[in-house]
mmCIF file of C-alpha atoms in Angstrom:
data_model
loop_
_atom_site.group_PDB
_atom_site.id
_atom_site.type_symbol
_atom_site.label_atom_id
_atom_site.label_comp_id
_atom_site.label_asym_id
_atom_site.label_seq_id
_atom_site.Cartn_x
_atom_site.Cartn_y
_atom_site.Cartn_z
ATOM 1 C CA MET O 10 30.791 4.209 24.927
ATOM 2 C CA GLU O 11 32.614 7.047 23.140
ATOM 3 C CA GLN O 12 33.386 4.723 20.226
ATOM 4 C CA ASN O 13 29.703 3.807 19.908
ATOM 5 C CA ASN O 14 28.745 7.488 19.911
ATOM 6 C CA TRP O 15 31.294 8.161 17.170
ATOM 7 C CA ILE O 16 29.897 5.305 15.055
ATOM 8 C CA ILE O 17 26.322 6.556 15.467
ATOM 9 C CA TRP O 18 27.413 10.107 14.603
ATOM 10 C CA SER O 19 29.255 8.864 11.512
ATOM 11 C CA LEU O 20 26.251 6.845 10.325
ATOM 12 C CA LYS O 21 23.973 9.834 10.780
ATOM 13 C CA ARG O 22 26.340 12.009 8.761
ATOM 14 C CA LEU O 23 26.518 9.424 5.972
ATOM 15 C CA ASN O 24 22.729 9.096 5.928
ATOM 16 C CA ALA O 25 22.317 12.879 5.765
ATOM 17 C CA LEU O 26 24.764 13.007 2.852
ATOM 18 C CA ARG O 27 22.893 10.229 1.067
ATOM 19 C CA ARG O 28 19.541 12.009 1.551
ATOM 20 C CA GLY O 29 21.007 15.259 0.267
ATOM 21 C CA LEU O 30 22.372 13.633 -2.885
ATOM 22 C CA LEU O 31 19.098 11.842 -3.566
ATOM 23 C CA ASN O 32 17.159 15.056 -2.991
ATOM 24 C CA GLN O 33 19.267 16.802 -5.649
ATOM 25 C CA LEU O 34 18.763 13.903 -8.057
ATOM 26 C CA TRP O 35 14.983 13.905 -7.635
ATOM 27 C CA LEU O 36 14.831 17.701 -7.931
ATOM 28 C CA ALA O 37 16.770 17.489 -11.214
ATOM 29 C CA GLU O 38 14.371 14.825 -12.480
ATOM 30 C CA THR O 39 11.373 16.956 -11.522
ATOM 31 C CA ARG O 40 12.821 20.039 -13.195
ATOM 32 C CA ALA O 41 13.439 17.998 -16.341
ATOM 33 C CA ARG O 42 9.735 17.144 -16.370
ATOM 34 C CA GLY O 43 8.913 20.835 -16.708
ATOM 35 C CA VAL O 44 7.912 21.491 -13.092
ATOM 36 C CA GLU O 45 8.590 25.000 -11.741
ATOM 37 C CA LEU O 46 10.699 24.807 -8.579
ATOM 38 C CA GLY O 47 11.346 27.447 -5.928
ATOM 39 C CA CYS O 48 14.429 27.453 -3.720
ATOM 40 C CA ASP O 49 15.230 25.113 -0.818
ATOM 41 C CA ILE O 50 12.663 22.441 -1.746
ATOM 42 C CA ILE O 51 13.070 19.121 0.071
ATOM 43 C CA PHE O 52 12.028 15.710 -1.268
ATOM 44 C CA ASN O 53 12.179 13.064 1.447
ATOM 45 C CA GLY O 54 11.821 10.085 -0.855
ATOM 46 C CA ARG O 55 10.995 10.166 -4.549
ATOM 47 C CA PRO O 56 7.575 11.665 -5.361
ATOM 48 C CA PHE O 57 5.455 10.551 -8.303
ATOM 49 C CA ILE O 58 4.948 13.547 -10.588
ATOM 50 C CA ALA O 59 3.037 13.388 -13.866
ATOM 51 C CA ARG O 60 2.554 16.648 -15.801
ATOM 52 C CA ALA O 61 0.282 16.674 -18.832
ATOM 53 C CA ALA O 62 1.781 18.533 -21.788
ATOM 54 C CA GLY O 63 0.737 22.184 -21.679
ATOM 55 C CA SER O 64 -0.222 22.069 -17.989
ATOM 56 C CA ARG O 65 1.541 23.733 -15.054
ATOM 57 C CA ILE O 66 2.922 22.321 -11.802
ATOM 58 C CA ALA O 67 4.700 24.830 -9.539
ATOM 59 C CA LEU O 68 6.314 24.253 -6.128
ATOM 60 C CA GLY O 69 7.130 27.324 -4.072
ATOM 61 C CA GLU O 70 9.987 28.123 -1.737
ATOM 62 C CA ARG O 71 10.746 25.501 0.946
ATOM 63 C CA VAL O 72 8.015 23.087 -0.040
ATOM 64 C CA VAL O 73 8.548 19.686 1.596
ATOM 65 C CA LEU O 74 7.266 16.444 0.041
ATOM 66 C CA ASN O 75 7.494 13.376 2.286
ATOM 67 C CA SER O 76 7.346 10.146 0.288
ATOM 68 C CA SER O 77 9.592 7.711 2.137
ATOM 69 C CA LEU O 78 8.374 5.400 4.899
ATOM 70 C CA ARG O 79 10.309 7.114 7.684
ATOM 71 C CA SER O 80 9.741 10.710 6.581
ATOM 72 C CA ASN O 81 6.525 11.090 8.607
ATOM 73 C CA PRO O 82 5.902 10.106 12.266
ATOM 74 C CA ILE O 83 2.996 7.825 11.268
ATOM 75 C CA GLY O 84 4.810 6.530 8.188
ATOM 76 C CA CYS O 85 4.137 6.983 4.479
ATOM 77 C CA SER O 86 2.886 3.898 2.680
ATOM 78 C CA ARG O 87 2.935 5.664 -0.697
ATOM 79 C CA PRO O 88 4.829 8.509 -2.362
ATOM 80 C CA VAL O 89 3.407 11.977 -2.788
ATOM 81 C CA THR O 90 1.513 12.095 -6.102
ATOM 82 C CA LEU O 91 1.246 15.361 -8.037
ATOM 83 C CA CYS O 92 -0.632 14.910 -11.290
ATOM 84 C CA THR O 93 -2.174 17.147 -13.943
ATOM 85 C CA LEU O 94 -4.605 15.489 -16.326
ATOM 86 C CA ARG O 95 -5.323 18.091 -19.000
ATOM 87 C CA PRO O 96 -3.199 20.501 -21.084
ATOM 88 C CA ASP O 97 -4.599 23.617 -19.367
ATOM 89 C CA ALA O 98 -4.605 22.263 -15.795
ATOM 90 C CA GLU O 99 -2.580 23.778 -12.956
ATOM 91 C CA LEU O 100 -1.327 22.455 -9.615
ATOM 92 C CA ILE O 101 0.250 25.159 -7.466
ATOM 93 C CA LEU O 102 1.866 24.704 -4.028
ATOM 94 C CA ASP O 103 2.758 27.988 -2.330
ATOM 95 C CA ARG O 104 5.820 28.392 -0.105
ATOM 96 C CA PHE O 105 6.271 26.367 3.091
ATOM 97 C CA VAL O 106 3.641 23.795 2.064
ATOM 98 C CA GLY O 107 4.255 20.306 3.485
ATOM 99 C CA ILE O 108 2.728 17.133 2.044
ATOM 100 C CA SER O 109 3.139 13.543 3.267
ATOM 101 C CA GLY O 110 2.191 10.521 1.147
ATOM 102 C CA SER O 111 -0.854 12.243 -0.387
ATOM 103 C CA ALA O 112 -2.349 12.457 -3.872
ATOM 104 C CA LEU O 113 -3.245 15.716 -5.647
ATOM 105 C CA CYS O 114 -4.767 15.246 -9.105
ATOM 106 C CA ALA O 115 -5.832 18.315 -11.087
ATOM 107 C CA ALA O 116 -7.901 18.349 -14.272
ATOM 108 C CA VAL O 117 -8.463 22.101 -13.992
ATOM 109 C CA SER O 118 -6.866 23.635 -10.856
ATOM 110 C CA ILE O 119 -5.645 22.810 -7.360
ATOM 111 C CA ARG O 120 -4.029 25.618 -5.367
ATOM 112 C CA ILE O 121 -2.544 25.159 -1.881
ATOM 113 C CA GLY O 122 -1.805 28.276 0.177
ATOM 114 C CA GLU O 123 1.280 29.216 2.145
ATOM 115 C CA GLY O 124 2.174 27.079 5.152
ATOM 116 C CA THR O 125 -0.544 24.469 4.652
ATOM 117 C CA PHE O 126 0.144 20.868 5.741
ATOM 118 C CA VAL O 127 -1.478 17.858 4.067
ATOM 119 C CA GLY O 128 -1.373 14.656 6.156
ATOM 120 C CA ALA O 129 -0.525 11.128 5.105
ATOM 121 C CA GLU O 130 -2.879 9.351 2.665
ATOM 122 C CA ALA O 131 -5.045 12.445 2.065
ATOM 123 C CA MET O 132 -6.425 13.036 -1.447
ATOM 124 C CA LEU O 133 -7.375 16.255 -3.236
ATOM 125 C CA LEU O 134 -9.247 15.536 -6.479
ATOM 126 C CA ASP O 135 -10.808 18.278 -8.607
ATOM 127 C CA ASN O 136 -12.594 15.774 -10.857
ATOM 128 C CA ASP O 137 -14.451 12.449 -10.780
ATOM 129 C CA PHE O 138 -11.995 10.843 -13.250
ATOM 130 C CA HIS O 139 -14.699 9.038 -15.275
ATOM 131 C CA SER O 140 -18.299 9.719 -16.280
ATOM 132 C CA PRO O 141 -20.943 7.237 -17.475
ATOM 133 C CA MET O 142 -20.983 6.586 -21.213
ATOM 134 C CA GLY O 143 -23.575 4.544 -23.091
ATOM 135 C CA GLU O 144 -25.476 1.838 -21.265
ATOM 136 C CA TRP O 145 -22.751 0.318 -19.072
ATOM 137 C CA ARG O 146 -19.409 1.858 -19.998
ATOM 138 C CA TRP O 147 -17.308 4.633 -18.497
ATOM 139 C CA GLY O 148 -15.823 7.473 -20.531
ATOM 140 C CA ASP O 149 -12.324 8.864 -20.686
ATOM 141 C CA ALA O 150 -10.825 10.371 -17.569
ATOM 142 C CA THR O 151 -11.736 13.929 -16.519
ATOM 143 C CA GLN O 152 -14.550 14.468 -19.052
ATOM 144 C CA ASP O 153 -16.904 15.128 -16.137
ATOM 145 C CA ASN O 154 -16.754 18.959 -15.791
ATOM 146 C CA PRO O 155 -14.032 19.301 -13.106
ATOM 147 C CA ARG O 156 -14.133 22.228 -10.666
ATOM 148 C CA PRO O 157 -11.167 23.950 -8.959
ATOM 149 C CA ILE O 158 -10.001 23.257 -5.418
ATOM 150 C CA VAL O 159 -8.596 26.203 -3.442
ATOM 151 C CA VAL O 160 -6.942 25.663 -0.057
ATOM 152 C CA GLY O 161 -6.017 28.753 1.957
ATOM 153 C CA ARG O 162 -3.008 29.630 4.083
ATOM 154 C CA GLY O 163 -2.020 27.771 7.222
ATOM 155 C CA VAL O 164 -4.595 25.002 6.735
ATOM 156 C CA PHE O 165 -4.109 21.560 8.273
ATOM 157 C CA ILE O 166 -5.593 18.601 6.377
ATOM 158 C CA GLY O 167 -5.542 15.435 8.466
ATOM 159 C CA ALA O 168 -4.530 11.926 7.454
ATOM 160 C CA CYS O 169 -6.811 10.084 5.014
ATOM 161 C CA ALA O 170 -9.017 13.137 4.401
ATOM 162 C CA LEU O 171 -10.694 13.436 0.997
ATOM 163 C CA ILE O 172 -11.189 16.890 -0.578
ATOM 164 C CA LEU O 173 -13.559 16.768 -3.549
ATOM 165 C CA LYS O 174 -13.958 19.010 -6.588
ATOM 166 C CA GLY O 175 -15.208 22.569 -6.238
ATOM 167 C CA VAL O 176 -14.204 22.912 -2.567
ATOM 168 C CA THR O 177 -12.676 26.083 -1.112
ATOM 169 C CA ILE O 178 -11.029 25.857 2.309
ATOM 170 C CA GLY O 179 -10.377 29.138 4.114
ATOM 171 C CA ASP O 180 -7.252 30.287 5.930
ATOM 172 C CA ARG O 181 -6.310 28.443 9.154
ATOM 173 C CA ALA O 182 -9.111 25.903 8.768
ATOM 174 C CA VAL O 183 -8.585 22.326 9.964
ATOM 175 C CA VAL O 184 -9.840 19.203 8.185
ATOM 176 C CA GLY O 185 -10.023 16.227 10.516
ATOM 177 C CA ALA O 186 -8.537 12.836 9.749
ATOM 178 C CA GLY O 187 -10.761 10.774 7.473
ATOM 179 C CA ALA O 188 -13.146 13.626 6.680
ATOM 180 C CA VAL O 189 -14.866 13.655 3.280
ATOM 181 C CA VAL O 190 -15.204 17.311 2.262
ATOM 182 C CA ALA O 191 -17.656 18.128 -0.534
ATOM 183 C CA CYS O 192 -18.577 21.654 0.620
ATOM 184 C CA ASP O 193 -16.659 24.831 1.401
ATOM 185 C CA VAL O 194 -14.945 25.204 4.789
ATOM 186 C CA PRO O 195 -14.809 28.791 6.094
ATOM 187 C CA ALA O 196 -11.619 30.256 7.528
ATOM 188 C CA TRP O 197 -10.915 29.297 11.147
ATOM 189 C CA HIS O 198 -13.391 26.382 11.069
ATOM 190 C CA LEU O 199 -13.086 22.640 11.595
ATOM 191 C CA ALA O 200 -14.399 20.042 9.132
ATOM 192 C CA VAL O 201 -14.925 16.549 10.554
ATOM 193 C CA GLY O 202 -16.669 13.300 9.666
ATOM 194 C CA ASN O 203 -18.493 11.724 6.738
ATOM 195 C CA PRO O 204 -20.816 13.382 5.923
ATOM 196 C CA VAL O 205 -18.738 16.335 6.943
ATOM 197 C CA ARG O 206 -19.758 18.694 9.749
ATOM 198 C CA ILE O 207 -18.429 22.275 9.919
ATOM 199 C CA LEU O 208 -17.660 23.639 13.397
ATOM 200 C CA PRO O 209 -15.970 26.853 14.571
ATOM 201 C CA LEU O 210 -12.487 26.388 15.996
ATOM 202 C CA ALA O 211 -12.121 27.153 19.686
ATOM 203 C CA ASN O 212 -9.386 29.725 19.033
ATOM 204 C CA THR O 213 -11.236 31.604 16.287
ATOM 205 C CA PRO O 214 -10.028 35.251 16.291
#
């Protein structure tokens, strides 16, 4: 029994060492791509980060990005995606933000406030990616007048939620799993469903 415990302990230590080395490797890769990094950032799995030349991606202190299958209790089927699409775009994650297997694509601006969690498979998109052109064609990406997304502090965005362009979400709001949010969500309110409904939280101060 004691031998089995020692083996399990040793394997856990080796796995922790492996994760730490990979985290440092992925942080170095991200820094080389021109991303601004605060201290004590954790990458559980390798995120997909694409920064357009002249744009800004900044991750604050103790941001956690969960991209590996086992890094989230419900699993992550895809890596975290952080993407800027235009030279003047910005994607800013404040300190203590946690994101699991979600996609954030900014053509103008996405800002996530301190302590906010974004659940697995959620998407925050400040643009429609393509606009109609001519009779049947579609134009280049992000030529559709994108509008900023602002998410406040301590917000929880549930799994598979979709936050669309121009939305502001107030502090301590909650977005339910699978919600499609195309309108502002006040602080201390709950957004659920498709079309979305806005309800006051039970513990509103």
